């Protein structure tokens, strides 16, 4: 219970820091939402009048206190650009980004775990060497470039999908998930390469342990030793890496959404930054931080559950 309280307290403090940084960011970055709304031809009097109406001329601590209080109560404010509640604006975007992130994460596991085990089983043989070379290539290529290659190959060359013709989950759930396969793959490939390499190194470090020699002496097959004995201990460091990596997956989804024309949180965030739409940007950043921090706490709890000797 003390461990859980410690983690929840740390999560709340981290979220508070993120909210402060998100709120202060636009005070440092050049730009004025009132000027953006009215245009460059507007007079200073009109700009100041709109700033007063929007509450931007009030003291910063007062604005932050009111914003965080409303946010906790479920009121994320009103979009400057669209003049609708932020909650309504991002509500239909969250399932899109969440689905793509989940599919990317599943792809990482499906690619990295079997290939990592295969490389350990055939260490220093041709199969292992081939995958290590491919692994280095995949780690060096950014997801957005992979997304562009997949668009050209499968969209323009093989005509397996039409680039830019996004299918909403409200219209056709099957078509929606099908359209997200390639974007998710673009995000998953570099991260799967990193995970595979880490899993391979972690499992190889376990191969010289006493429990492995004991398992061999009892007549266990090499595959049984790998899957039953070595994998559990070798996967523990990888589990922590996966928890940290979820932030990279979400960050990459923001860029990949632009490549494939997907109207998720990423496109909304980038558009709102360009328009200085503070309420939308602040809400998206805080919600992404909530997801990332909650997942990391869950990974820490799972890590401790799998090996009670570990103190986190």
mmCIF file of C-alpha atoms in Angstrom:
data_model
loop_
_atom_site.group_PDB
_atom_site.id
_atom_site.type_symbol
_atom_site.label_atom_id
_atom_site.label_comp_id
_atom_site.label_asym_id
_atom_site.label_seq_id
_atom_site.Cartn_x
_atom_site.Cartn_y
_atom_site.Cartn_z
ATOM 1 C CA UNK A 1 0.000 0.000 0.000
ATOM 2 C CA UNK A 2 2.880 2.381 0.818
ATOM 3 C CA UNK A 3 4.391 1.649 -2.599
ATOM 4 C CA UNK A 4 1.071 2.413 -4.327
ATOM 5 C CA UNK A 5 0.600 5.654 -2.378
ATOM 6 C CA UNK A 6 4.154 6.679 -3.272
ATOM 7 C CA UNK A 7 3.527 6.081 -6.972
ATOM 8 C CA UNK A 8 0.169 7.908 -6.996
ATOM 9 C CA UNK A 9 1.713 10.872 -5.159
ATOM 10 C CA UNK A 10 4.540 10.998 -7.690
ATOM 11 C CA UNK A 11 2.020 10.839 -10.527
ATOM 12 C CA UNK A 12 0.027 13.775 -9.133
ATOM 13 C CA UNK A 13 3.174 15.868 -8.667
ATOM 14 C CA UNK A 14 4.356 15.060 -12.208
ATOM 15 C CA UNK A 15 0.960 16.021 -13.648
ATOM 16 C CA UNK A 16 1.013 19.287 -11.726
ATOM 17 C CA UNK A 17 4.455 20.116 -13.139
ATOM 18 C CA UNK A 18 3.322 19.215 -16.671
ATOM 19 C CA UNK A 19 0.229 21.395 -16.328
ATOM 20 C CA UNK A 20 2.325 24.356 -15.178
ATOM 21 C CA UNK A 21 4.799 23.933 -18.043
ATOM 22 C CA UNK A 22 1.993 23.536 -20.586
ATOM 23 C CA UNK A 23 0.298 26.679 -19.284
ATOM 24 C CA UNK A 24 3.518 28.715 -19.230
ATOM 25 C CA UNK A 25 4.737 27.561 -22.650
ATOM 26 C CA UNK A 26 2.710 30.107 -24.609
ATOM 27 C CA UNK A 27 3.851 32.905 -22.312
ATOM 28 C CA UNK A 28 7.383 32.268 -23.594
ATOM 29 C CA UNK A 29 6.627 31.392 -27.227
ATOM 30 C CA UNK A 30 6.059 34.479 -29.411
ATOM 31 C CA UNK A 31 2.514 34.941 -30.657
ATOM 32 C CA UNK A 32 -0.817 36.371 -29.558
ATOM 33 C CA UNK A 33 -4.082 34.418 -29.966
ATOM 34 C CA UNK A 34 -6.067 37.676 -30.134
ATOM 35 C CA UNK A 35 -3.866 38.914 -32.966
ATOM 36 C CA UNK A 36 -4.154 35.531 -34.699
ATOM 37 C CA UNK A 37 -7.962 35.649 -34.543
ATOM 38 C CA UNK A 38 -8.324 39.258 -35.699
ATOM 39 C CA UNK A 39 -5.537 39.201 -38.272
ATOM 40 C CA UNK A 40 -2.517 41.425 -38.797
ATOM 41 C CA UNK A 41 -4.619 44.351 -40.009
ATOM 42 C CA UNK A 42 -6.501 44.755 -36.713
ATOM 43 C CA UNK A 43 -5.820 47.855 -34.623
ATOM 44 C CA UNK A 44 -4.139 47.618 -31.222
ATOM 45 C CA UNK A 45 -7.354 48.804 -29.578
ATOM 46 C CA UNK A 46 -9.323 45.913 -31.033
ATOM 47 C CA UNK A 47 -6.595 43.426 -30.079
ATOM 48 C CA UNK A 48 -6.512 44.690 -26.490
ATOM 49 C CA UNK A 49 -10.311 44.592 -26.287
ATOM 50 C CA UNK A 50 -10.328 40.968 -27.426
ATOM 51 C CA UNK A 51 -7.537 40.102 -24.992
ATOM 52 C CA UNK A 52 -9.640 41.547 -22.174
ATOM 53 C CA UNK A 53 -12.651 39.572 -23.370
ATOM 54 C CA UNK A 54 -10.597 36.364 -23.498
ATOM 55 C CA UNK A 55 -9.116 37.048 -20.051
ATOM 56 C CA UNK A 56 -5.543 37.122 -21.327
ATOM 57 C CA UNK A 57 -4.705 40.381 -19.570
ATOM 58 C CA UNK A 58 -5.385 38.994 -16.113
ATOM 59 C CA UNK A 59 -2.423 38.004 -13.884
ATOM 60 C CA UNK A 60 -0.858 34.683 -14.842
ATOM 61 C CA UNK A 61 -1.320 32.955 -11.420
ATOM 62 C CA UNK A 62 -5.015 33.883 -11.455
ATOM 63 C CA UNK A 63 -5.497 32.449 -14.937
ATOM 64 C CA UNK A 64 -3.621 29.249 -14.078
ATOM 65 C CA UNK A 65 -5.537 28.733 -10.833
ATOM 66 C CA UNK A 66 -8.880 29.145 -12.600
ATOM 67 C CA UNK A 67 -7.817 26.907 -15.496
ATOM 68 C CA UNK A 68 -6.545 24.020 -13.344
ATOM 69 C CA UNK A 69 -9.616 24.203 -11.106
ATOM 70 C CA UNK A 70 -11.941 24.013 -14.107
ATOM 71 C CA UNK A 71 -9.844 21.268 -15.701
ATOM 72 C CA UNK A 72 -10.080 19.044 -12.622
ATOM 73 C CA UNK A 73 -13.839 19.655 -12.619
ATOM 74 C CA UNK A 74 -14.023 18.472 -16.246
ATOM 75 C CA UNK A 75 -14.190 21.865 -17.959
ATOM 76 C CA UNK A 76 -11.258 22.194 -20.396
ATOM 77 C CA UNK A 77 -12.321 25.594 -21.654
ATOM 78 C CA UNK A 78 -13.485 26.777 -25.060
ATOM 79 C CA UNK A 79 -11.459 26.653 -28.260
ATOM 80 C CA UNK A 80 -10.456 30.082 -29.507
ATOM 81 C CA UNK A 81 -10.543 28.956 -33.135
ATOM 82 C CA UNK A 82 -13.698 26.831 -33.258
ATOM 83 C CA UNK A 83 -15.693 28.464 -30.431
ATOM 84 C CA UNK A 84 -16.791 25.099 -29.052
ATOM 85 C CA UNK A 85 -15.879 23.348 -25.788
ATOM 86 C CA UNK A 86 -12.472 21.682 -25.973
ATOM 87 C CA UNK A 87 -13.965 18.500 -24.547
ATOM 88 C CA UNK A 88 -16.269 18.191 -27.563
ATOM 89 C CA UNK A 89 -13.469 19.065 -29.988
ATOM 90 C CA UNK A 90 -11.092 16.309 -28.862
ATOM 91 C CA UNK A 91 -13.654 13.689 -27.815
ATOM 92 C CA UNK A 92 -13.844 12.060 -31.257
ATOM 93 C CA UNK A 93 -10.063 12.373 -31.759
ATOM 94 C CA UNK A 94 -9.052 10.369 -28.702
ATOM 95 C CA UNK A 95 -10.314 6.967 -29.994
ATOM 96 C CA UNK A 96 -8.337 7.460 -33.236
ATOM 97 C CA UNK A 97 -4.983 8.132 -31.560
ATOM 98 C CA UNK A 98 -5.681 5.519 -28.872
ATOM 99 C CA UNK A 99 -6.432 2.846 -31.502
ATOM 100 C CA UNK A 100 -3.295 3.653 -33.488
ATOM 101 C CA UNK A 101 -1.137 3.654 -30.342
ATOM 102 C CA UNK A 102 -2.568 0.312 -29.215
ATOM 103 C CA UNK A 103 -2.094 -1.253 -32.652
ATOM 104 C CA UNK A 104 1.493 0.050 -32.761
ATOM 105 C CA UNK A 105 2.217 -1.404 -29.332
ATOM 106 C CA UNK A 106 0.760 -4.781 -30.287
ATOM 107 C CA UNK A 107 2.843 -4.687 -33.480
ATOM 108 C CA UNK A 108 5.991 -4.007 -31.450
ATOM 109 C CA UNK A 109 5.358 -7.063 -29.274
ATOM 110 C CA UNK A 110 4.398 -9.337 -32.179
ATOM 111 C CA UNK A 111 7.562 -8.428 -34.088
ATOM 112 C CA UNK A 112 10.157 -8.075 -31.341
ATOM 113 C CA UNK A 113 9.418 -10.994 -29.006
ATOM 114 C CA UNK A 114 9.449 -13.891 -31.541
ATOM 115 C CA UNK A 115 12.422 -12.434 -33.445
ATOM 116 C CA UNK A 116 14.338 -11.756 -30.227
ATOM 117 C CA UNK A 117 13.843 -15.351 -29.049
ATOM 118 C CA UNK A 118 14.772 -16.666 -32.507
ATOM 119 C CA UNK A 119 18.031 -14.688 -32.509
ATOM 120 C CA UNK A 120 18.939 -16.009 -29.052
ATOM 121 C CA UNK A 121 18.207 -19.594 -30.120
ATOM 122 C CA UNK A 122 20.414 -19.277 -33.208
ATOM 123 C CA UNK A 123 23.026 -16.906 -31.766
ATOM 124 C CA UNK A 124 25.854 -16.015 -34.171
ATOM 125 C CA UNK A 125 24.330 -18.104 -36.944
ATOM 126 C CA UNK A 126 23.160 -16.808 -40.297
ATOM 127 C CA UNK A 127 19.596 -16.108 -39.100
ATOM 128 C CA UNK A 128 20.879 -14.081 -36.156
ATOM 129 C CA UNK A 129 23.316 -12.089 -38.313
ATOM 130 C CA UNK A 130 20.683 -11.266 -40.934
ATOM 131 C CA UNK A 131 18.215 -9.998 -38.354
ATOM 132 C CA UNK A 132 20.907 -7.962 -36.596
ATOM 133 C CA UNK A 133 21.722 -6.179 -39.869
ATOM 134 C CA UNK A 134 18.030 -5.521 -40.588
ATOM 135 C CA UNK A 135 17.642 -4.449 -36.981
ATOM 136 C CA UNK A 136 20.301 -1.748 -37.316
ATOM 137 C CA UNK A 137 18.678 -0.446 -40.497
ATOM 138 C CA UNK A 138 15.212 -0.271 -38.928
ATOM 139 C CA UNK A 139 16.482 1.548 -35.836
ATOM 140 C CA UNK A 140 18.090 4.246 -37.980
ATOM 141 C CA UNK A 141 14.994 5.066 -40.070
ATOM 142 C CA UNK A 142 12.451 7.521 -38.546
ATOM 143 C CA UNK A 143 8.771 6.475 -38.503
ATOM 144 C CA UNK A 144 7.590 9.334 -40.735
ATOM 145 C CA UNK A 145 9.987 8.229 -43.505
ATOM 146 C CA UNK A 146 8.800 4.628 -43.163
ATOM 147 C CA UNK A 147 5.257 5.966 -43.413
ATOM 148 C CA UNK A 148 6.124 7.763 -46.644
ATOM 149 C CA UNK A 149 7.685 4.591 -48.093
ATOM 150 C CA UNK A 150 4.651 2.510 -47.123
ATOM 151 C CA UNK A 151 2.363 5.102 -48.706
ATOM 152 C CA UNK A 152 4.303 5.009 -51.978
ATOM 153 C CA UNK A 153 4.653 1.212 -52.103
ATOM 154 C CA UNK A 154 1.216 0.070 -50.902
ATOM 155 C CA UNK A 155 -0.801 3.137 -51.876
ATOM 156 C CA UNK A 156 0.603 4.421 -55.166
ATOM 157 C CA UNK A 157 2.288 1.282 -56.511
ATOM 158 C CA UNK A 158 0.157 -1.677 -55.383
ATOM 159 C CA UNK A 159 -3.059 0.383 -54.899
ATOM 160 C CA UNK A 160 -3.923 -1.512 -51.703
ATOM 161 C CA UNK A 161 -5.331 1.676 -50.169
ATOM 162 C CA UNK A 162 -5.949 5.268 -51.204
ATOM 163 C CA UNK A 163 -3.616 7.698 -49.405
ATOM 164 C CA UNK A 164 -5.567 10.423 -47.639
ATOM 165 C CA UNK A 165 -8.958 8.676 -47.826
ATOM 166 C CA UNK A 166 -9.348 8.155 -44.108
ATOM 167 C CA UNK A 167 -12.282 6.006 -42.987
ATOM 168 C CA UNK A 168 -13.979 7.082 -39.748
ATOM 169 C CA UNK A 169 -14.648 4.537 -37.025
ATOM 170 C CA UNK A 170 -18.216 5.830 -36.866
ATOM 171 C CA UNK A 171 -18.810 4.766 -40.479
ATOM 172 C CA UNK A 172 -16.932 1.474 -40.805
ATOM 173 C CA UNK A 173 -14.943 0.032 -37.902
ATOM 174 C CA UNK A 174 -13.310 -2.582 -40.133
ATOM 175 C CA UNK A 175 -12.238 -0.015 -42.705
ATOM 176 C CA UNK A 176 -11.029 2.271 -39.914
ATOM 177 C CA UNK A 177 -8.783 -0.414 -38.397
ATOM 178 C CA UNK A 178 -7.609 -1.442 -41.852
ATOM 179 C CA UNK A 179 -6.542 2.122 -42.656
ATOM 180 C CA UNK A 180 -4.556 2.280 -39.390
ATOM 181 C CA UNK A 181 -2.509 -0.867 -40.127
ATOM 182 C CA UNK A 182 0.190 0.860 -42.195
ATOM 183 C CA UNK A 183 0.506 3.942 -39.923
ATOM 184 C CA UNK A 184 0.786 1.629 -36.927
ATOM 185 C CA UNK A 185 3.411 -0.453 -38.734
ATOM 186 C CA UNK A 186 5.408 2.695 -39.548
ATOM 187 C CA UNK A 187 5.497 3.557 -35.832
ATOM 188 C CA UNK A 188 6.122 -0.018 -34.686
ATOM 189 C CA UNK A 189 9.062 -1.030 -36.909
ATOM 190 C CA UNK A 190 11.832 1.162 -35.384
ATOM 191 C CA UNK A 191 10.612 0.516 -31.842
ATOM 192 C CA UNK A 192 10.312 -3.230 -32.507
ATOM 193 C CA UNK A 193 13.943 -3.218 -33.687
ATOM 194 C CA UNK A 194 15.050 -1.542 -30.438
ATOM 195 C CA UNK A 195 12.956 -3.915 -28.333
ATOM 196 C CA UNK A 196 14.260 -6.979 -30.180
ATOM 197 C CA UNK A 197 17.866 -5.931 -29.652
ATOM 198 C CA UNK A 198 17.285 -5.280 -25.958
ATOM 199 C CA UNK A 199 15.427 -8.577 -25.480
ATOM 200 C CA UNK A 200 18.197 -10.479 -27.273
ATOM 201 C CA UNK A 201 20.904 -8.921 -25.070
ATOM 202 C CA UNK A 202 18.893 -9.462 -21.902
ATOM 203 C CA UNK A 203 18.164 -13.130 -22.650
ATOM 204 C CA UNK A 204 21.767 -13.831 -23.685
ATOM 205 C CA UNK A 205 22.955 -12.440 -20.351
ATOM 206 C CA UNK A 206 20.733 -15.021 -18.647
ATOM 207 C CA UNK A 207 22.073 -17.969 -20.621
ATOM 208 C CA UNK A 208 25.154 -18.315 -18.400
ATOM 209 C CA UNK A 209 23.197 -18.345 -15.158
ATOM 210 C CA UNK A 210 23.151 -21.323 -12.815
ATOM 211 C CA UNK A 211 19.438 -22.018 -13.291
ATOM 212 C CA UNK A 212 20.002 -22.464 -17.048
ATOM 213 C CA UNK A 213 22.738 -25.060 -16.459
ATOM 214 C CA UNK A 214 20.445 -26.828 -14.003
ATOM 215 C CA UNK A 215 17.638 -26.875 -16.576
ATOM 216 C CA UNK A 216 20.024 -28.373 -19.178
ATOM 217 C CA UNK A 217 21.203 -31.042 -16.750
ATOM 218 C CA UNK A 218 17.589 -32.100 -16.221
ATOM 219 C CA UNK A 219 17.197 -32.800 -19.928
ATOM 220 C CA UNK A 220 15.109 -29.752 -20.918
ATOM 221 C CA UNK A 221 15.170 -28.954 -24.628
ATOM 222 C CA UNK A 222 16.801 -25.694 -25.783
ATOM 223 C CA UNK A 223 13.408 -24.269 -26.777
ATOM 224 C CA UNK A 224 11.867 -25.127 -23.404
ATOM 225 C CA UNK A 225 14.797 -23.515 -21.588
ATOM 226 C CA UNK A 226 14.360 -20.340 -23.621
ATOM 227 C CA UNK A 227 10.587 -20.072 -23.428
ATOM 228 C CA UNK A 228 9.942 -21.334 -19.896
ATOM 229 C CA UNK A 229 13.043 -20.325 -17.942
ATOM 230 C CA UNK A 230 15.069 -17.628 -19.707
ATOM 231 C CA UNK A 231 12.293 -15.536 -21.246
ATOM 232 C CA UNK A 232 10.634 -14.549 -17.959
ATOM 233 C CA UNK A 233 13.855 -13.210 -16.418
ATOM 234 C CA UNK A 234 15.109 -11.730 -19.681
ATOM 235 C CA UNK A 235 11.851 -9.889 -20.329
ATOM 236 C CA UNK A 236 11.863 -7.908 -17.055
ATOM 237 C CA UNK A 237 14.281 -5.157 -18.246
ATOM 238 C CA UNK A 238 12.379 -5.024 -21.553
ATOM 239 C CA UNK A 239 9.120 -4.446 -19.684
ATOM 240 C CA UNK A 240 10.504 -1.235 -18.184
ATOM 241 C CA UNK A 241 11.750 -0.159 -21.606
ATOM 242 C CA UNK A 242 8.285 -0.731 -23.094
ATOM 243 C CA UNK A 243 6.702 1.430 -20.402
ATOM 244 C CA UNK A 244 9.061 4.309 -21.170
ATOM 245 C CA UNK A 245 8.696 3.770 -24.921
ATOM 246 C CA UNK A 246 4.953 4.446 -24.879
ATOM 247 C CA UNK A 247 5.768 8.173 -24.809
ATOM 248 C CA UNK A 248 7.787 7.797 -28.024
ATOM 249 C CA UNK A 249 4.974 5.833 -29.655
ATOM 250 C CA UNK A 250 2.458 8.590 -28.888
ATOM 251 C CA UNK A 251 4.891 11.303 -30.021
ATOM 252 C CA UNK A 252 5.552 9.479 -33.298
ATOM 253 C CA UNK A 253 1.817 9.030 -33.866
ATOM 254 C CA UNK A 254 1.504 12.835 -33.951
ATOM 255 C CA UNK A 255 3.869 13.006 -36.931
ATOM 256 C CA UNK A 256 2.627 9.869 -38.699
ATOM 257 C CA UNK A 257 -0.949 11.172 -38.562
ATOM 258 C CA UNK A 258 0.179 14.014 -40.810
ATOM 259 C CA UNK A 259 1.723 11.593 -43.333
ATOM 260 C CA UNK A 260 -1.425 9.487 -43.666
ATOM 261 C CA UNK A 261 -3.977 12.283 -43.234
ATOM 262 C CA UNK A 262 -5.455 10.885 -40.019
ATOM 263 C CA UNK A 263 -7.566 13.386 -38.003
ATOM 264 C CA UNK A 264 -6.350 12.339 -34.566
ATOM 265 C CA UNK A 265 -5.026 14.259 -31.583
ATOM 266 C CA UNK A 266 -1.743 14.858 -33.417
ATOM 267 C CA UNK A 267 -3.292 16.894 -36.221
ATOM 268 C CA UNK A 268 -5.457 18.777 -33.729
ATOM 269 C CA UNK A 269 -2.417 19.569 -31.577
ATOM 270 C CA UNK A 270 -0.281 20.836 -34.467
ATOM 271 C CA UNK A 271 -3.126 22.918 -35.906
ATOM 272 C CA UNK A 272 -3.908 24.432 -32.504
ATOM 273 C CA UNK A 273 -0.258 25.329 -31.881
ATOM 274 C CA UNK A 274 -0.136 27.156 -35.214
ATOM 275 C CA UNK A 275 -3.338 29.062 -34.338
ATOM 276 C CA UNK A 276 -2.249 29.761 -30.735
ATOM 277 C CA UNK A 277 -5.354 27.972 -29.526
ATOM 278 C CA UNK A 278 -4.150 27.697 -25.909
ATOM 279 C CA UNK A 279 -7.067 25.772 -24.354
ATOM 280 C CA UNK A 280 -6.849 22.964 -26.932
ATOM 281 C CA UNK A 281 -3.064 22.625 -26.727
ATOM 282 C CA UNK A 282 -3.058 22.625 -22.931
ATOM 283 C CA UNK A 283 -5.840 20.030 -22.759
ATOM 284 C CA UNK A 284 -4.180 17.678 -25.270
ATOM 285 C CA UNK A 285 -0.757 17.916 -23.585
ATOM 286 C CA UNK A 286 -2.168 17.254 -20.119
ATOM 287 C CA UNK A 287 -4.271 14.314 -21.305
ATOM 288 C CA UNK A 288 -1.304 12.761 -23.117
ATOM 289 C CA UNK A 289 0.749 13.212 -19.950
ATOM 290 C CA UNK A 290 -1.978 11.485 -17.926
ATOM 291 C CA UNK A 291 -1.941 8.470 -20.257
ATOM 292 C CA UNK A 292 1.861 8.193 -20.289
ATOM 293 C CA UNK A 293 2.248 8.544 -16.518
ATOM 294 C CA UNK A 294 -0.562 6.104 -15.723
ATOM 295 C CA UNK A 295 0.969 3.513 -18.055
ATOM 296 C CA UNK A 296 4.386 3.958 -16.420
ATOM 297 C CA UNK A 297 2.883 3.486 -12.958
ATOM 298 C CA UNK A 298 1.087 0.349 -14.198
ATOM 299 C CA UNK A 299 4.385 -0.991 -15.602
ATOM 300 C CA UNK A 300 6.138 -0.352 -12.273
ATOM 301 C CA UNK A 301 3.379 -2.232 -10.443
ATOM 302 C CA UNK A 302 3.582 -5.127 -12.909
ATOM 303 C CA UNK A 303 7.387 -5.177 -12.646
ATOM 304 C CA UNK A 304 7.155 -5.465 -8.879
ATOM 305 C CA UNK A 305 4.463 -8.114 -9.208
ATOM 306 C CA UNK A 306 6.612 -10.294 -11.461
ATOM 307 C CA UNK A 307 9.652 -10.082 -9.176
ATOM 308 C CA UNK A 308 8.949 -9.164 -5.568
ATOM 309 C CA UNK A 309 12.680 -8.889 -4.849
ATOM 310 C CA UNK A 310 12.826 -5.695 -6.900
ATOM 311 C CA UNK A 311 12.358 -2.385 -5.109
ATOM 312 C CA UNK A 312 11.265 0.433 -7.407
#
